[in-house]
Coordinates of C-alpha atoms in Angstrom, one line a residue:
M269 CA -20.3 99.9 268.2
I270 CA -21.9 97.3 264.9
R271 CA -20.8 100.9 262.7
R272 CA -17.3 101.0 264.0
I273 CA -16.7 97.4 263.0
T274 CA -18.3 97.7 259.8
A275 CA -16.6 100.8 259.3
V276 CA -12.9 99.3 259.8
L277 CA -14.0 96.5 258.2
L278 CA -14.5 98.7 254.8
V279 CA -10.6 100.4 255.6
L280 CA -8.5 97.5 255.9
S281 CA -11.6 95.3 252.1
L282 CA -10.0 99.1 250.4
F283 CA -6.2 98.4 251.4
L284 CA -6.2 95.3 250.5
C285 CA -7.6 96.2 246.5
L286 CA -4.6 98.1 245.8
C287 CA -2.3 95.9 247.5
A288 CA -3.1 93.4 245.0
C289 CA -3.6 95.7 241.5
G290 CA 0.0 96.8 243.1
Q291 CA 1.6 93.1 242.3
D292 CA 0.0 93.0 239.5
G293 CA 1.4 95.7 237.0
E294 CA 4.9 94.6 235.6
A295 CA 8.0 96.5 235.2
P296 CA 8.6 97.1 231.7
E297 CA 11.4 95.6 229.9
Q298 CA 14.4 97.9 229.4
E299 CA 16.1 97.8 225.2
P300 CA 19.9 96.7 224.8
S301 CA 21.8 99.8 224.3
P302 CA 23.4 100.1 220.8
T303 CA 26.8 100.6 222.8
A304 CA 26.1 97.5 224.3
A305 CA 25.7 95.8 221.0
A306 CA 27.9 97.2 219.7
E307 CA 30.4 95.4 222.2
D308 CA 29.7 92.0 221.9
E309 CA 29.7 91.8 218.2
Q310 CA 33.5 90.2 217.0
T311 CA 35.5 93.3 214.9
P312 CA 36.9 91.7 212.2
A313 CA 40.3 90.7 212.0
V314 CA 42.2 93.1 209.5
P315 CA 45.1 91.1 207.5
P316 CA 48.5 91.9 207.6
E317 CA 50.3 93.6 204.9
P318 CA 51.7 91.8 202.5
E319 CA 55.4 91.6 202.3
P320 CA 57.3 93.3 199.2
Q321 CA 58.7 91.6 196.6
P322 CA 62.5 92.5 195.9
K323 CA 63.1 95.1 192.9
V324 CA 65.0 92.3 190.7
V325 CA 68.4 93.3 188.7
V326 CA 69.5 91.6 185.9
I327 CA 73.2 92.2 185.4
D328 CA 75.2 91.6 182.3
P329 CA 79.1 91.0 182.3
G330 CA 79.5 92.4 178.9
H331 CA 81.6 90.4 176.3
Q332 CA 82.7 87.0 176.3
V333 CA 85.5 84.6 175.8
K334 CA 85.1 84.2 171.9
S335 CA 83.5 86.4 169.8
N336 CA 80.4 85.9 167.6
T337 CA 80.7 87.2 164.2
D338 CA 77.5 86.2 163.2
P339 CA 75.6 89.0 162.1
E340 CA 72.2 89.8 163.8
P341 CA 69.2 92.0 163.2
I342 CA 70.4 95.6 166.1
G343 CA 66.4 95.6 166.7
P344 CA 62.9 94.5 166.5
G345 CA 62.1 94.5 162.4
A346 CA 66.0 95.9 161.2
T347 CA 67.1 95.5 158.1
E348 CA 70.2 96.8 159.7
T349 CA 73.0 94.0 161.4
K350 CA 76.3 93.8 163.5
M351 CA 78.0 90.6 165.0
K352 CA 75.8 89.0 167.6
V353 CA 79.3 89.7 170.6
T354 CA 82.5 90.6 170.9
G355 CA 85.4 90.2 172.6
G356 CA 85.9 93.4 174.5
T357 CA 89.1 95.3 174.3
A358 CA 92.0 94.8 176.8
G359 CA 94.2 97.2 179.2
V360 CA 96.7 98.5 178.0
A361 CA 99.3 98.2 181.3
T362 CA 97.7 95.3 183.0
G363 CA 96.5 93.4 179.6
I364 CA 93.6 91.8 181.2
A365 CA 90.8 91.1 179.1
E366 CA 87.6 93.2 179.3
Y367 CA 85.2 90.5 180.0
E368 CA 87.6 89.1 182.7
L369 CA 87.6 92.4 184.4
V370 CA 83.5 92.9 184.0
L371 CA 83.0 89.8 184.9
T372 CA 84.6 90.2 188.7
V373 CA 83.5 93.6 189.1
S374 CA 80.1 92.4 188.3
Q375 CA 80.0 89.5 190.9
Q376 CA 81.2 91.9 193.9
L377 CA 78.0 94.3 192.5
R378 CA 75.5 90.9 193.0
T379 CA 77.4 90.2 196.3
E380 CA 76.8 94.2 197.0
L381 CA 73.1 94.2 195.6
E382 CA 72.3 91.3 197.6
S383 CA 73.0 92.8 200.8
R384 CA 70.8 95.4 199.8
G385 CA 68.1 93.4 199.5
Y386 CA 67.8 93.2 195.7
S387 CA 67.3 89.8 193.9
V388 CA 69.7 89.2 191.1
V389 CA 69.8 87.7 188.0
M390 CA 73.4 86.5 186.7
I391 CA 72.9 86.4 182.3
R392 CA 76.8 85.3 182.7
E393 CA 78.8 83.8 185.8
T394 CA 82.5 82.8 183.3
N395 CA 83.7 83.4 180.8
D396 CA 83.2 80.7 178.2
V397 CA 79.7 81.6 176.7
D398 CA 78.3 82.4 173.7
L399 CA 74.9 84.8 174.2
S400 CA 74.7 87.0 171.5
N401 CA 73.8 90.7 172.8
R402 CA 70.0 89.8 171.3
T403 CA 70.1 87.0 173.8
R404 CA 71.5 88.8 176.5
A405 CA 68.2 91.6 176.5
D406 CA 65.7 88.3 175.8
M407 CA 67.5 86.8 179.3
A408 CA 66.5 90.0 180.4
N409 CA 63.2 90.7 179.4
Q410 CA 62.2 86.9 180.5
A411 CA 64.1 87.2 184.1
G412 CA 61.4 89.8 184.8
G413 CA 63.8 92.2 185.3
D414 CA 63.0 95.9 186.9
I415 CA 66.2 97.0 185.5
F416 CA 68.8 95.7 183.6
L417 CA 72.7 96.7 184.0
R418 CA 74.7 96.3 181.3
I419 CA 78.9 96.2 182.0
H420 CA 81.3 97.4 180.1
T421 CA 84.8 98.8 180.2
N422 CA 86.1 101.7 177.1
G423 CA 88.9 101.8 174.4
S424 CA 90.3 104.2 172.0
T425 CA 93.0 104.8 170.0
D426 CA 93.3 108.0 171.6
S427 CA 95.4 106.7 174.8
S428 CA 94.7 109.9 177.2
A429 CA 90.9 109.6 176.6
Q430 CA 89.6 108.8 180.1
G431 CA 86.2 108.6 182.4
A432 CA 83.2 106.6 182.6
M433 CA 80.0 107.0 180.7
T434 CA 76.9 105.0 180.4
L435 CA 74.0 105.0 177.7
C436 CA 70.3 104.6 176.9
P437 CA 68.5 105.3 174.0
T438 CA 66.8 107.8 172.4
P439 CA 63.6 109.7 173.1
Q440 CA 63.3 108.8 169.1
S441 CA 64.0 105.2 169.3
P442 CA 62.0 102.7 166.7
Y443 CA 62.6 100.7 169.1
P444 CA 59.5 100.0 171.9
I445 CA 62.7 100.4 174.1
G446 CA 61.5 103.9 173.0
T447 CA 58.8 103.6 175.5
L448 CA 60.9 103.2 178.7
Y449 CA 63.0 106.8 177.8
D450 CA 62.1 108.0 180.5
Q451 CA 63.7 105.4 182.6
C452 CA 66.3 104.7 180.6
R453 CA 67.3 108.1 181.3
L454 CA 66.9 107.9 184.7
L455 CA 69.0 105.2 185.7
S456 CA 71.5 106.1 183.1
D457 CA 71.5 109.2 185.0
T458 CA 72.2 108.0 188.9
V459 CA 74.3 105.3 187.7
L460 CA 76.9 107.3 186.6
D461 CA 76.4 110.0 189.0
S462 CA 76.6 107.7 192.0
L463 CA 79.9 106.1 190.5
V464 CA 81.1 109.1 189.7
A465 CA 80.7 110.5 193.6
A466 CA 81.7 107.1 194.6
T467 CA 85.2 106.4 192.4
G468 CA 86.5 110.4 192.2
A469 CA 86.6 109.3 188.1
R470 CA 86.7 112.2 185.4
K471 CA 82.1 111.8 184.6
E472 CA 81.8 111.5 180.5
M473 CA 78.1 112.1 179.6
V474 CA 75.2 109.9 179.1
W475 CA 75.0 108.8 175.6
E476 CA 72.0 108.6 173.9
T477 CA 72.0 106.2 170.7
D478 CA 69.8 103.9 169.0
T479 CA 72.7 102.1 168.2
M480 CA 73.2 99.0 171.0
S481 CA 71.8 95.8 169.8
G482 CA 71.9 95.2 173.4
I483 CA 69.6 98.1 174.9
N484 CA 67.5 97.8 171.7
W485 CA 66.1 94.3 172.5
C486 CA 65.2 95.5 175.9
Q487 CA 62.2 95.4 177.3
I488 CA 62.9 96.8 180.9
P489 CA 65.2 100.1 181.5
V490 CA 68.2 99.2 180.5
T491 CA 71.5 101.8 180.7
I492 CA 75.1 100.5 180.1
V493 CA 77.7 101.8 182.1
E494 CA 81.0 102.0 180.5
M495 CA 83.5 102.3 183.8
G496 CA 86.3 103.6 182.1
Y497 CA 89.1 103.4 179.9
L498 CA 91.6 100.4 179.6
S499 CA 93.1 101.8 176.6
N500 CA 94.2 104.3 179.1
P501 CA 97.4 103.3 181.7
E502 CA 96.3 104.7 184.9
E503 CA 92.8 104.1 184.5
D504 CA 93.8 100.0 183.5
Q505 CA 95.1 99.7 187.0
R506 CA 92.6 102.0 188.7
L507 CA 89.9 99.8 186.7
N508 CA 91.9 96.3 188.4
D509 CA 92.5 97.4 191.8
P510 CA 90.7 95.7 194.5
A511 CA 90.5 99.3 196.4
Y512 CA 89.0 101.1 193.3
Q513 CA 86.9 98.2 192.5
T514 CA 85.1 98.1 195.3
K515 CA 84.0 101.9 195.0
L516 CA 82.8 101.2 191.6
V517 CA 80.3 98.7 193.2
Q518 CA 79.0 100.4 195.7
G519 CA 78.8 103.9 193.3
M520 CA 76.9 101.6 191.1
A521 CA 75.1 99.9 193.7
N522 CA 73.9 104.0 195.1
G523 CA 72.4 105.0 192.1
V524 CA 70.4 101.8 191.3
D525 CA 69.0 102.8 195.3
Q526 CA 68.1 105.9 193.8
Y527 CA 67.4 104.8 190.9
F528 CA 63.7 103.2 192.5
A529 CA 64.2 106.3 194.9
R530 CA 63.4 108.9 192.5
L531 CA 60.7 106.6 190.5
S532 CA 58.4 106.1 193.6
Q533 CA 58.8 109.6 193.9
G534 CA 57.6 110.4 189.8
T535 CA 60.3 112.2 189.6
T536 CA 62.2 111.0 186.4

């Protein structure tokens, strides 16, 4: 009997020891997963893209009421001079002066370009000014313009001459503007082609020349737009017709659009 009780007590003691050992063990701590740690971190906010700045188009309605016959150099460092500015020509049929007509068209062009998102700077907004061709170029440079459009009409001793042309510097220009020949030529091409497409006017040419003070003093891409001949009676009347002026404006604005589109594509 005593042996049986002793055996039972031994078994019970062994059981209690085993239970105590099991309670002393600790479960190992789990390391947080890399995924969970990454999710706890805040992702930094991406700053918004800056708003693109509008392109700046400087428009010079050519000429003025009174000529200024004082001489000025035709370009930086030049010894050759030309008169500072002339009054321009006048319509043989309408009698409307070039300086009046080009201001009217230029104001319409400003409105159209602004409606397309451009910032526009006008060299003059009245006819009674005294601004030499060098001064006009300096104003365009200082305005931070991306391009400079000089709006004119043509004249000839041949009353049958008609059509539109643009002017730009030559690749061999001795003036700093020569370094921008490719851009000037592209601007002259796109504006002329678009004007002709919009109006149906005869396309004359892009005249490359280094004789124009208003081009030679420029430091930004520039073109002179000769919209047509006031010395041709029919073309004079067209140029002074509001409906035709709308076409001229649309054409020139389309040319500006094409210029910047092709420039952004690296096409000159």
